[in-house]
Protein backbone atom coordinates (compact mmCIF):
# COMPACT_ATOMS: atom_id res chain seq x y z
CA UNK A 1 24.64 15.61 39.13
CA UNK A 2 24.68 18.76 41.38
CA UNK A 3 20.80 18.34 42.20
CA UNK A 4 22.19 15.18 44.22
CA UNK A 5 23.97 14.86 47.47
CA UNK A 6 27.64 14.83 47.55
CA UNK A 7 28.93 11.24 48.63
CA UNK A 8 30.23 10.96 52.25
CA UNK A 9 33.87 10.09 52.87
CA UNK A 10 33.02 6.58 53.88
CA UNK A 11 33.48 3.77 51.35
CA UNK A 12 31.67 1.14 53.50
CA UNK A 13 28.33 2.55 52.16
CA UNK A 14 29.02 1.65 48.76
CA UNK A 15 28.03 -1.95 47.91
CA UNK A 16 30.05 -4.97 46.05
CA UNK A 17 29.34 -5.11 42.53
CA UNK A 18 26.66 -7.25 41.82
CA UNK A 19 24.85 -6.56 44.89
CA UNK A 20 21.83 -5.73 42.68
CA UNK A 21 21.27 -9.72 42.19
CA UNK A 22 20.75 -10.39 45.69
CA UNK A 23 17.17 -10.45 47.17
CA UNK A 24 15.64 -7.64 49.00
CA UNK A 25 16.70 -7.81 52.81
CA UNK A 26 20.33 -9.16 51.95
CA UNK A 27 23.03 -7.97 54.40
CA UNK A 28 25.76 -6.71 52.12
CA UNK A 29 27.93 -5.36 54.89
CA UNK A 30 28.07 -5.09 58.57
CA UNK A 31 30.22 -3.26 61.20
CA UNK A 32 29.99 -2.61 65.05
CA UNK A 33 29.78 1.31 66.08
CA UNK A 34 29.95 3.15 69.04
CA UNK A 35 27.12 5.61 70.31
CA UNK A 36 28.65 8.36 72.61
CA UNK A 37 26.79 9.12 75.85
CA UNK A 38 24.95 5.92 75.68
CA UNK A 39 22.67 5.82 78.80
CA UNK A 40 21.33 2.17 77.92
CA UNK A 41 23.68 -0.46 77.65
CA UNK A 42 23.22 -1.96 74.12
CA UNK A 43 25.30 -3.46 71.17
CA UNK A 44 25.16 -1.07 68.20
CA UNK A 45 25.41 -2.23 64.60
CA UNK A 46 25.35 -0.85 61.20
CA UNK A 47 23.72 -3.23 58.38
CA UNK A 48 24.31 -2.24 54.56
CA UNK A 49 21.20 -3.92 53.16
CA UNK A 50 19.80 -4.51 49.72
CA UNK A 51 16.71 -2.72 49.08
CA UNK A 52 14.24 -1.22 46.32
CA UNK A 53 13.45 2.12 45.17
CA UNK A 54 9.87 3.54 44.22
CA UNK A 55 10.45 2.22 40.82
CA UNK A 56 11.70 -1.37 41.65
CA UNK A 57 15.17 -0.55 41.05
CA UNK A 58 17.95 -1.99 43.58
CA UNK A 59 19.41 0.17 46.11
CA UNK A 60 21.77 0.13 49.14
CA UNK A 61 20.51 1.29 52.36
CA UNK A 62 21.99 1.49 55.79
CA UNK A 63 20.23 0.73 58.90
CA UNK A 64 21.44 1.19 62.70
CA UNK A 65 20.41 -1.64 64.88
CA UNK A 66 20.57 -1.36 68.64
CA UNK A 67 20.11 -4.11 70.98
CA UNK A 68 20.19 -3.81 74.43
CA UNK A 69 22.90 -5.91 76.55
CA UNK A 70 20.31 -7.17 78.98
CA UNK A 71 18.62 -10.33 78.37
CA UNK A 72 15.03 -10.04 77.23
CA UNK A 73 13.09 -12.03 80.12
CA UNK A 74 10.29 -13.07 77.43
CA UNK A 75 8.17 -14.76 77.06
CA UNK A 76 8.85 -15.18 73.29
CA UNK A 77 11.63 -13.43 71.48
CA UNK A 78 13.13 -9.82 71.84
CA UNK A 79 10.42 -7.24 70.49
CA UNK A 80 12.09 -4.92 67.67
CA UNK A 81 10.91 -1.38 67.01
CA UNK A 82 11.58 0.48 63.67
CA UNK A 83 11.83 3.86 65.00
CA UNK A 84 11.80 6.09 62.03
CA UNK A 85 13.49 9.54 62.39
CA UNK A 86 12.16 12.81 60.77
CA UNK A 87 15.21 13.05 58.42
CA UNK A 88 13.72 15.84 56.61
CA UNK A 89 17.03 16.82 54.64
CA UNK A 90 18.91 16.57 51.58
CA UNK A 91 22.49 15.71 52.83
CA UNK A 92 23.90 12.36 53.44
CA UNK A 93 25.31 13.59 56.82
CA UNK A 94 21.90 14.18 58.24
CA UNK A 95 21.02 10.76 58.47
CA UNK A 96 20.69 8.65 61.55
CA UNK A 97 23.88 6.26 60.67
CA UNK A 98 25.83 9.27 60.40
CA UNK A 99 24.19 11.19 63.49
CA UNK A 100 23.88 8.54 65.92
CA UNK A 101 27.62 7.74 66.30
CA UNK A 102 28.47 11.49 66.51
CA UNK A 103 26.06 12.31 69.21
CA UNK A 104 24.30 14.68 66.80
CA UNK A 105 20.96 12.91 66.40
CA UNK A 106 17.88 14.98 67.81
CA UNK A 107 15.81 12.04 68.37
CA UNK A 108 18.11 10.17 70.40
CA UNK A 109 16.09 10.55 73.72
CA UNK A 110 12.84 8.55 72.53
CA UNK A 111 15.34 5.99 70.99
CA UNK A 112 17.08 5.74 74.22
CA UNK A 113 13.60 5.23 76.38
CA UNK A 114 12.72 2.23 73.91
CA UNK A 115 15.92 0.87 74.59
CA UNK A 116 15.27 1.22 78.19
CA UNK A 117 12.28 -0.87 77.81
CA UNK A 118 14.44 -3.73 76.72
CA UNK A 119 13.33 -3.51 72.87
CA UNK A 120 15.73 -3.89 69.97
CA UNK A 121 15.58 -0.41 67.68
CA UNK A 122 16.00 -0.33 64.27
CA UNK A 123 16.83 3.16 62.89
CA UNK A 124 16.92 3.35 59.03
CA UNK A 125 18.26 5.86 56.61
CA UNK A 126 14.94 5.62 54.91
CA UNK A 127 15.63 8.28 52.53
CA UNK A 128 17.89 6.05 50.53
CA UNK A 129 21.26 6.97 49.06
CA UNK A 130 19.91 9.75 46.94
CA UNK A 131 18.36 11.49 49.95
CA UNK A 132 14.96 11.13 48.42
CA UNK A 133 13.02 13.17 51.04
CA UNK A 134 9.42 12.61 50.86
CA UNK A 135 9.72 9.99 48.09
CA UNK A 136 7.21 7.58 50.34
CA UNK A 137 7.47 4.57 48.72
CA UNK A 138 11.33 3.76 48.89
CA UNK A 139 11.17 5.01 52.51
CA UNK A 140 8.43 2.14 53.26
CA UNK A 141 10.77 -0.21 51.41
CA UNK A 142 13.88 0.50 53.08
CA UNK A 143 12.29 0.18 56.74
CA UNK A 144 10.90 -3.20 55.79
CA UNK A 145 14.20 -4.53 54.27
CA UNK A 146 16.12 -3.03 57.12
CA UNK A 147 13.73 -5.16 59.45
CA UNK A 148 14.27 -8.08 57.22
CA UNK A 149 17.79 -7.99 57.74
CA UNK A 150 17.80 -7.27 61.01
CA UNK A 151 15.72 -10.27 62.42
CA UNK A 152 17.11 -12.69 60.16
CA UNK A 153 21.00 -11.74 61.58
CA UNK A 154 21.96 -14.61 63.88
CA UNK A 155 24.73 -12.53 65.12
CA UNK A 156 22.28 -9.94 66.60
CA UNK A 157 20.62 -12.08 68.67
CA UNK A 158 17.10 -11.40 67.12
CA UNK A 159 14.54 -13.92 66.00
CA UNK A 160 12.83 -13.94 62.70
CA UNK A 161 9.26 -14.39 64.29
CA UNK A 162 10.18 -11.40 66.61
CA UNK A 163 6.96 -8.93 67.07
CA UNK A 164 7.64 -5.86 65.19
CA UNK A 165 6.07 -2.44 65.89
CA UNK A 166 6.71 0.56 63.34
CA UNK A 167 6.74 4.15 64.31
CA UNK A 168 7.35 7.78 63.24
CA UNK A 169 6.41 11.16 63.50
CA UNK A 170 6.13 13.83 60.65
CA UNK A 171 8.87 12.98 58.26
CA UNK A 172 9.28 9.74 60.22
CA UNK A 173 5.65 8.93 59.61
CA UNK A 174 6.15 8.92 55.82
CA UNK A 175 8.37 6.12 56.28
CA UNK A 176 6.29 4.38 58.97
CA UNK A 177 2.96 4.87 56.69
CA UNK A 178 4.50 3.60 53.84
CA UNK A 179 6.03 0.50 55.38
CA UNK A 180 2.78 -0.53 57.33
CA UNK A 181 0.87 -0.29 53.63
CA UNK A 182 3.27 -2.17 51.89
CA UNK A 183 4.30 -4.68 54.30
CA UNK A 184 1.53 -7.12 53.18
CA UNK A 185 2.66 -7.48 49.72
CA UNK A 186 6.30 -6.35 50.04
CA UNK A 187 7.40 -8.37 53.20
CA UNK A 188 4.39 -10.50 54.51
CA UNK A 189 6.87 -12.84 56.34
CA UNK A 190 7.69 -10.15 58.88
CA UNK A 191 5.55 -10.17 62.40
CA UNK A 192 4.51 -6.74 62.11
CA UNK A 193 2.11 -6.27 64.88
CA UNK A 194 1.28 -2.48 64.72
CA UNK A 195 2.25 1.09 63.55
CA UNK A 196 2.22 4.41 65.63
CA UNK A 197 2.41 7.51 63.44
CA UNK A 198 1.66 10.97 64.26
CA UNK A 199 1.60 14.27 62.04
CA UNK A 200 1.76 12.32 58.96
CA UNK A 201 2.29 14.01 55.44
CA UNK A 202 -0.16 12.00 53.60
CA UNK A 203 -1.33 13.83 50.68
CA UNK A 204 1.02 16.65 49.52
CA UNK A 205 -1.92 18.49 47.56
CA UNK A 206 -2.95 19.44 50.92
CA UNK A 207 0.47 20.89 51.94
CA UNK A 208 0.46 22.97 48.97
CA UNK A 209 -2.19 25.15 50.90
CA UNK A 210 -0.38 24.88 54.38
CA UNK A 211 3.39 24.83 53.55
CA UNK A 212 3.96 26.21 50.17
CA UNK A 213 5.12 29.61 50.44
CA UNK A 214 2.75 30.15 53.39
CA UNK A 215 4.99 30.18 56.43
CA UNK A 216 8.14 29.38 57.87
CA UNK A 217 7.66 25.58 56.89
CA UNK A 218 7.95 26.88 53.23
CA UNK A 219 11.82 25.85 53.24
CA UNK A 220 11.39 22.54 54.18
CA UNK A 221 8.41 22.17 51.91
CA UNK A 222 10.58 23.07 48.84
CA UNK A 223 13.33 20.93 50.18
CA UNK A 224 10.65 18.05 50.18
CA UNK A 225 10.05 18.85 46.36
CA UNK A 226 13.51 18.76 45.46
CA UNK A 227 13.79 15.32 47.45
CA UNK A 228 10.91 14.06 45.57
CA UNK A 229 12.47 15.06 42.14
CA UNK A 230 15.38 12.90 43.21
CA UNK A 231 13.20 9.99 43.12
CA UNK A 232 11.22 11.42 40.04
CA UNK A 233 13.86 13.18 37.94
CA UNK A 234 11.20 13.74 35.03
CA UNK A 235 10.35 17.00 37.31
CA UNK A 236 13.59 18.21 37.05
CA UNK A 237 13.05 19.20 33.35
CA UNK A 238 10.22 21.68 34.80
CA UNK A 239 12.74 23.84 36.73
CA UNK A 240 13.99 27.15 35.78
CA UNK A 241 17.48 28.76 36.54
CA UNK A 242 16.19 29.60 40.16
CA UNK A 243 15.08 26.09 40.64
CA UNK A 244 18.44 24.69 39.74
CA UNK A 245 20.43 27.25 41.63
CA UNK A 246 18.14 26.18 44.81
CA UNK A 247 18.70 22.54 44.26
CA UNK A 248 22.63 23.00 43.88
CA UNK A 249 22.81 25.26 47.11
CA UNK A 250 20.45 22.90 49.48
CA UNK A 251 21.80 19.59 47.94
CA UNK A 252 23.62 18.71 50.89
CA UNK A 253 21.73 20.76 53.74
CA UNK A 254 20.19 19.29 56.96
CA UNK A 255 16.89 20.32 58.56
CA UNK A 256 18.53 22.92 60.49
CA UNK A 257 19.64 24.60 57.77
CA UNK A 258 16.78 24.07 55.49
CA UNK A 259 14.21 25.46 58.00
CA UNK A 260 15.46 29.02 57.95
CA UNK A 261 14.93 29.31 54.12
CA UNK A 262 11.23 29.74 55.17
CA UNK A 263 11.90 33.45 56.54
CA UNK A 264 11.62 34.57 52.84
CA UNK A 265 8.86 32.25 51.83
CA UNK A 266 9.37 30.68 47.89
CA UNK A 267 6.73 28.68 46.29
CA UNK A 268 7.29 25.64 44.43
CA UNK A 269 5.75 27.38 41.38
CA UNK A 270 8.41 30.15 41.29
CA UNK A 271 11.17 27.44 40.64
CA UNK A 272 9.44 26.77 37.47
CA UNK A 273 8.64 28.89 34.26
CA UNK A 274 5.63 26.48 33.08
CA UNK A 275 2.44 28.08 33.80
CA UNK A 276 0.18 26.24 36.23
CA UNK A 277 3.04 23.68 36.51
CA UNK A 278 1.29 21.67 39.28
CA UNK A 279 -1.61 20.97 37.26
CA UNK A 280 0.64 19.16 34.51
CA UNK A 281 -0.18 15.24 34.11
CA UNK A 282 3.34 14.42 34.87
CA UNK A 283 3.02 16.72 38.65
CA UNK A 284 -0.43 14.80 39.05
CA UNK A 285 1.07 11.74 38.49
CA UNK A 286 3.85 11.98 41.02
CA UNK A 287 1.51 13.44 43.59
CA UNK A 288 -0.65 10.43 43.14
CA UNK A 289 2.01 8.14 43.27
CA UNK A 290 3.43 9.59 46.59
CA UNK A 291 0.04 9.99 48.36
CA UNK A 292 -0.54 7.33 51.21
CA UNK A 293 -3.88 5.20 51.24
CA UNK A 294 -3.18 2.59 48.35
CA UNK A 295 -3.85 -0.10 50.77
CA UNK A 296 -4.96 -0.68 54.24
CA UNK A 297 -2.26 -2.03 56.43
CA UNK A 298 -2.52 -5.58 57.77
CA UNK A 299 -1.61 -4.98 61.19
CA UNK A 300 -3.50 -2.20 63.59
CA UNK A 301 -2.42 1.49 63.34
CA UNK A 302 -2.74 4.39 65.55
CA UNK A 303 -2.84 7.63 63.86
CA UNK A 304 -2.26 10.64 66.28
CA UNK A 305 -2.61 14.42 65.04
CA UNK A 306 -2.23 17.92 66.55
CA UNK A 307 -5.87 19.50 66.08
CA UNK A 308 -4.30 22.72 65.76
CA UNK A 309 -1.45 21.86 63.47
CA UNK A 310 -1.49 24.42 60.62
CA UNK A 311 1.63 22.89 58.87
CA UNK A 312 0.52 19.08 58.51
CA UNK A 313 -3.31 19.74 58.83
CA UNK A 314 -5.45 17.15 60.30
CA UNK A 315 -7.22 17.01 56.99
CA UNK A 316 -4.43 14.39 56.04
CA UNK A 317 -5.13 12.21 58.91
CA UNK A 318 -8.57 12.10 58.68
CA UNK A 319 -8.39 11.53 55.05
CA UNK A 320 -6.09 8.53 55.40
CA UNK A 321 -8.23 7.33 58.56
CA UNK A 322 -11.23 7.12 56.30
CA UNK A 323 -9.26 5.55 53.45
CA UNK A 324 -8.06 2.81 55.47
CA UNK A 325 -10.87 2.06 57.45
CA UNK A 326 -12.69 1.91 53.95
CA UNK A 327 -10.67 -0.66 52.88
CA UNK A 328 -11.06 -2.86 55.98
CA UNK A 329 -8.25 -1.77 58.17
CA UNK A 330 -7.90 -1.65 61.85
CA UNK A 331 -7.32 1.92 62.95
CA UNK A 332 -7.32 4.16 65.78
CA UNK A 333 -7.37 8.03 65.67
CA UNK A 334 -6.25 10.18 68.45
CA UNK A 335 -6.26 14.04 67.94
CA UNK A 336 -4.28 16.03 70.81
CA UNK A 337 -4.60 19.77 71.29
CA UNK A 338 -1.51 21.56 69.95
CA UNK A 339 0.34 22.40 66.53
CA UNK A 340 2.69 20.15 64.89
CA UNK A 341 5.47 20.42 67.59
CA UNK A 342 3.52 20.49 70.62
CA UNK A 343 1.71 17.34 69.29
CA UNK A 344 4.82 15.40 69.69
CA UNK A 345 4.96 15.93 73.44
CA UNK A 346 1.39 15.00 73.65
CA UNK A 347 1.72 11.98 71.07
CA UNK A 348 4.79 10.25 72.12
CA UNK A 349 3.57 8.77 75.49
CA UNK A 350 0.26 7.66 73.69
CA UNK A 351 1.96 5.88 71.05
CA UNK A 352 4.40 4.36 72.87
CA UNK A 353 1.96 2.92 75.29
CA UNK A 354 0.07 1.68 72.38
CA UNK A 355 3.10 0.29 70.88
CA UNK A 356 3.76 -1.61 74.13
CA UNK A 357 0.33 -3.09 74.16
CA UNK A 358 0.65 -4.44 70.91
CA UNK A 359 3.83 -6.29 71.35
CA UNK A 360 2.65 -7.80 74.68
CA UNK A 361 -0.08 -9.09 72.71
CA UNK A 362 -2.66 -7.38 73.88
CA UNK A 363 -5.30 -6.96 71.14
CA UNK A 364 -6.79 -3.69 69.73
CA UNK A 365 -10.44 -3.46 69.64
CA UNK A 366 -11.40 -4.19 65.67
CA UNK A 367 -12.35 -1.69 63.30
CA UNK A 368 -11.98 1.79 63.42
CA UNK A 369 -12.23 3.97 66.70
């Protein structure tokens, strides 16, 4: 269908027939890959993993596992970090399994930093094979299944009981937050010790006021709406001709091509001829299903947020903090001066320091702070 991404010329990503009958987290295929300009010596392997979408339907996902060649000095097994990039795209050549081996990954610096700390790093194509950007639930499943596969793959040299930290900013925080929420029920055997996430799009209702035709971020918001529709195809029936045209034009675009669409701000409502389309029960149900805060993560969480973020307002982070705290979660909340992009510069050092404490076994104060 013209609303979905074109296949990439790589038959390796197509699973074998009957893969649906294997358990989530099963390794369907593996291959070594090279990483240009690799500053930290590491063995990089891609895994094709059986996962599950938002509706319980089996799906394959690709994850890139980078393990430093320097032995882990201990104590205990080498820690693992699920680093979730902000893919924020609709095309299959925008994902880290494609960009990392081609020296095109814009978040390679923090990945290299984590490798320099001698951690294994798992970078998953968390939007799934349909590139369901902002789908949420399937992203969390993809991350957890990639971790399952990685720590149980003996040929990678990792351990099933390895301490695991999950991280992500902005679009990467969608995957991180959903993985943190779903871990207790979906993958309780994983030894997740904490999640650090920033600039999280928690509730898309909030973003209707801050991104929907309001500023340069409107192009990204339209892409997210199309990505969610890929996971909830009942929304496609609401599109008008302009909506289908935009979907056909943007279906393979990456963030760098989607962002400029915000120069001519177009609202989501303009893609439908249905009056008050956002108020329809079918749309409200999808908004409910994609909202974080269904249950508090079992492991501690650090939420960090830009105080002046006008794209992803602090109201979402505060809402999530309050929800998780009310459910008994262990949540630290940290606000930094700046808008969405500046908050990354302030937040990453704090997040990585917090992660190192959790991986080292240093406990976080219980409760919320």
